[in-house]
Amino acid sequence: KAGVTQTPRYLIKTRGQQVTLSCSPISGHRSVSWYQQTPGQGLQFLFEYFSETQRNKGNFPGRFSGRQFSNSRSEMNVSTLELGDSALYLCASSGLGRALANEQYFGPGTRLTVT
Amino acid sequence: DAKTTQPNSMESNEEEPVHLPCNHSTISGTDYIHWYRQLPSQGPEYVIHGLTSNVNNRMASLAIAEDRKSSTLILHRATLRDAAVYYCILNYGGSQGNLIFGKGTKLSVKP
């Protein structure tokens, strides 16, 4: 079974621009979560989507948004980029939904650099 | 959010057992205890999870205290590939996708 894939793997943007990152979950998984990892703040939860609905949201400004499609693929968008948005953005998928404890499978991440 | 406390770093010798502790004194009855690890330059990797009873899988064992206020991840024979940052996380209801990562424990394995 193919793992979680994220595209692109690396991205360089300029302050003020916007960016869209893509995540394809493991086949059959319906939950997709996004995380931001920086050396200073560590791994921080951004948001989670389940069956095209945002189920949980972390403490990030409204410039960070996401969506999920009917095939469970997800995108996250960051508008008006700031230098501090430079980070590794990780996507994770899980398969059991609401009922049971389940593990998350992480992708390799997208390394975003804002100049 | 429920919090966990882990040592910043630990060292182990190759082929010896490693016990990674985690304190979670404010755990609620519905919190599952999850462990993930992150190898250098990779995304986090699921290791194990449990609720009340001790758990074993091919990667590790999880020992949970009777009062559930602490737990220990046990790697039975550390290898150089086990060098990573290990995160202990409480997950409300177990199935929520909003894992709250702390700083974790950086494990070094010496040959």
GROMACS .gro file of N, CA and C in nm, chain A residues 31 33 35 37 40-43 45 48 55-56 88 90 97-104 106-108, chain B residues 32 34 36 38 41-47 49 87 91 93-103:
model
  150
   31SER      N    1  -0.924   1.047   0.729
   31SER     CA    2  -0.882   1.159   0.813
   31SER      C    3  -0.746   1.207   0.768
   33SER      N    4  -0.461   1.512   0.868
   33SER     CA    5  -0.420   1.620   0.959
   33SER      C    6  -0.297   1.689   0.904
   35TYR      N    7   0.039   1.949   1.008
   35TYR     CA    8   0.123   1.998   1.115
   35TYR      C    9   0.232   2.088   1.057
   37GLN      N   10   0.622   2.216   1.145
   37GLN     CA   11   0.737   2.189   1.231
   37GLN      C   12   0.846   2.293   1.206
   40GLY      N   13   1.209   2.620   1.643
   40GLY     CA   14   1.174   2.690   1.765
   40GLY      C   15   1.049   2.639   1.834
   41GLN      N   16   0.947   2.608   1.757
   41GLN     CA   17   0.817   2.569   1.813
   41GLN      C   18   0.790   2.420   1.808
   42GLY      N   19   0.875   2.346   1.740
   42GLY     CA   20   0.852   2.203   1.729
   42GLY      C   21   0.736   2.172   1.637
   43LEU      N   22   0.671   2.058   1.664
   43LEU     CA   23   0.558   2.014   1.582
   43LEU      C   24   0.429   2.073   1.638
   45PHE      N   25   0.007   2.134   1.565
   45PHE     CA   26  -0.110   2.092   1.490
   45PHE      C   27  -0.177   2.211   1.423
   48GLU      N   28  -0.739   1.935   1.112
   48GLU     CA   29  -0.771   1.799   1.072
   48GLU      C   30  -0.901   1.800   0.992
   55ARG      N   31  -1.252   1.897   1.133
   55ARG     CA   32  -1.296   1.839   1.260
   55ARG      C   33  -1.225   1.905   1.379
   56ASN      N   34  -1.101   1.942   1.360
   56ASN     CA   35  -1.024   2.007   1.466
   56ASN      C   36  -0.939   2.117   1.405
   88LEU      N   37   0.873   2.306   0.793
   88LEU     CA   38   0.838   2.179   0.730
   88LEU      C   39   0.691   2.155   0.759
   90LEU      N   40   0.388   1.901   0.750
   90LEU     CA   41   0.366   1.757   0.747
   90LEU      C   42   0.218   1.726   0.740
   97GLY      N   43  -1.121   0.675   1.170
   97GLY     CA   44  -1.225   0.774   1.193
   97GLY      C   45  -1.252   0.798   1.340
   98ARG      N   46  -1.376   0.796   1.377
   98ARG     CA   47  -1.413   0.841   1.510
   98ARG      C   48  -1.417   0.732   1.617
   99ALA      N   49  -1.431   0.610   1.575
   99ALA     CA   50  -1.472   0.510   1.673
   99ALA      C   51  -1.360   0.461   1.763
  100LEU      N   52  -1.245   0.440   1.710
  100LEU     CA   53  -1.142   0.372   1.787
  100LEU      C   54  -1.011   0.449   1.784
  101ALA      N   55  -0.927   0.418   1.879
  101ALA     CA   56  -0.793   0.476   1.877
  101ALA      C   57  -0.721   0.430   1.751
  102ASN      N   58  -0.647   0.519   1.693
  102ASN     CA   59  -0.580   0.482   1.570
  102ASN      C   60  -0.451   0.559   1.555
  103GLU      N   61  -0.364   0.503   1.472
  103GLU     CA   62  -0.236   0.569   1.450
  103GLU      C   63  -0.242   0.657   1.326
  104GLN      N   64  -0.156   0.755   1.327
  104GLN     CA   65  -0.145   0.844   1.212
  104GLN      C   66  -0.019   0.808   1.133
  106PHE      N   67   0.247   0.956   0.868
  106PHE     CA   68   0.295   1.085   0.821
  106PHE      C   69   0.363   1.075   0.685
  107GLY      N   70   0.348   1.181   0.608
  107GLY     CA   71   0.421   1.194   0.484
  107GLY      C   72   0.560   1.251   0.510
  108PRO      N   73   0.638   1.268   0.403
  108PRO     CA   74   0.775   1.318   0.419
  108PRO      C   75   0.781   1.468   0.442
  147TYR      N   76  -0.606   0.834   2.531
  147TYR     CA   77  -0.516   0.727   2.493
  147TYR      C   78  -0.372   0.780   2.498
  149HIS      N   79  -0.024   0.774   2.326
  149HIS     CA   80   0.038   0.741   2.197
  149HIS      C   81   0.186   0.771   2.204
  151TYR      N   82   0.511   0.829   1.933
  151TYR     CA   83   0.562   0.844   1.797
  151TYR      C   84   0.711   0.870   1.806
  153GLN      N   85   1.053   1.032   1.563
  153GLN     CA   86   1.090   1.101   1.441
  153GLN      C   87   1.240   1.084   1.418
  156SER      N   88   1.541   1.392   0.953
  156SER     CA   89   1.498   1.422   0.816
  156SER      C   90   1.378   1.340   0.770
  157GLN      N   91   1.298   1.292   0.863
  157GLN     CA   92   1.178   1.217   0.826
  157GLN      C   93   1.058   1.270   0.903
  158GLY      N   94   0.938   1.235   0.855
  158GLY     CA   95   0.818   1.266   0.931
  158GLY      C   96   0.806   1.171   1.049
  159PRO      N   97   0.724   1.207   1.148
  159PRO     CA   98   0.704   1.119   1.262
  159PRO      C   99   0.651   0.983   1.220
  160GLU      N  100   0.680   0.885   1.302
  160GLU     CA  101   0.641   0.747   1.275
  160GLU      C  102   0.569   0.693   1.398
  161TYR      N  103   0.453   0.632   1.378
  161TYR     CA  104   0.379   0.573   1.488
  161TYR      C  105   0.458   0.458   1.548
  162VAL      N  106   0.460   0.451   1.682
  162VAL     CA  107   0.528   0.340   1.750
  162VAL      C  108   0.428   0.248   1.817
  164HIS      N  109   0.040   0.254   2.094
  164HIS     CA  110  -0.052   0.330   2.177
  164HIS      C  111  -0.124   0.234   2.272
  202TYR      N  112   0.823   1.091   2.104
  202TYR     CA  113   0.718   1.176   2.157
  202TYR      C  114   0.610   1.092   2.226
  206ASN      N  115  -0.403   1.148   2.353
  206ASN     CA  116  -0.499   1.170   2.245
  206ASN      C  117  -0.639   1.146   2.298
  208GLY      N  118  -0.997   1.058   2.345
  208GLY     CA  119  -1.086   0.967   2.274
  208GLY      C  120  -1.011   0.873   2.181
  209GLY      N  121  -0.884   0.897   2.163
  209GLY     CA  122  -0.804   0.805   2.083
  209GLY      C  123  -0.809   0.827   1.934
  210SER      N  124  -0.919   0.875   1.884
  210SER     CA  125  -0.933   0.879   1.739
  210SER      C  126  -0.921   1.019   1.680
  211GLN      N  127  -0.896   1.117   1.765
  211GLN     CA  128  -0.885   1.252   1.713
  211GLN      C  129  -0.753   1.272   1.641
  212GLY      N  130  -0.759   1.349   1.537
  212GLY     CA  131  -0.640   1.370   1.456
  212GLY      C  132  -0.557   1.488   1.497
  213ASN      N  133  -0.584   1.545   1.614
  213ASN     CA  134  -0.509   1.663   1.656
  213ASN      C  135  -0.408   1.626   1.763
  214LEU      N  136  -0.302   1.559   1.721
  214LEU     CA  137  -0.197   1.522   1.814
  214LEU      C  138  -0.122   1.646   1.859
  215ILE      N  139  -0.104   1.657   1.991
  215ILE     CA  140  -0.032   1.770   2.048
  215ILE      C  141   0.106   1.720   2.088
  216PHE      N  142   0.206   1.756   2.010
  216PHE     CA  143   0.342   1.711   2.034
  216PHE      C  144   0.411   1.802   2.135
  217GLY      N  145   0.484   1.742   2.228
  217GLY     CA  146   0.573   1.818   2.317
  217GLY      C  147   0.711   1.823   2.256
  218LYS      N  148   0.810   1.840   2.341
  218LYS     CA  149   0.949   1.847   2.292
  218LYS      C  150   1.008   1.708   2.267
   0.00000   0.00000   0.00000
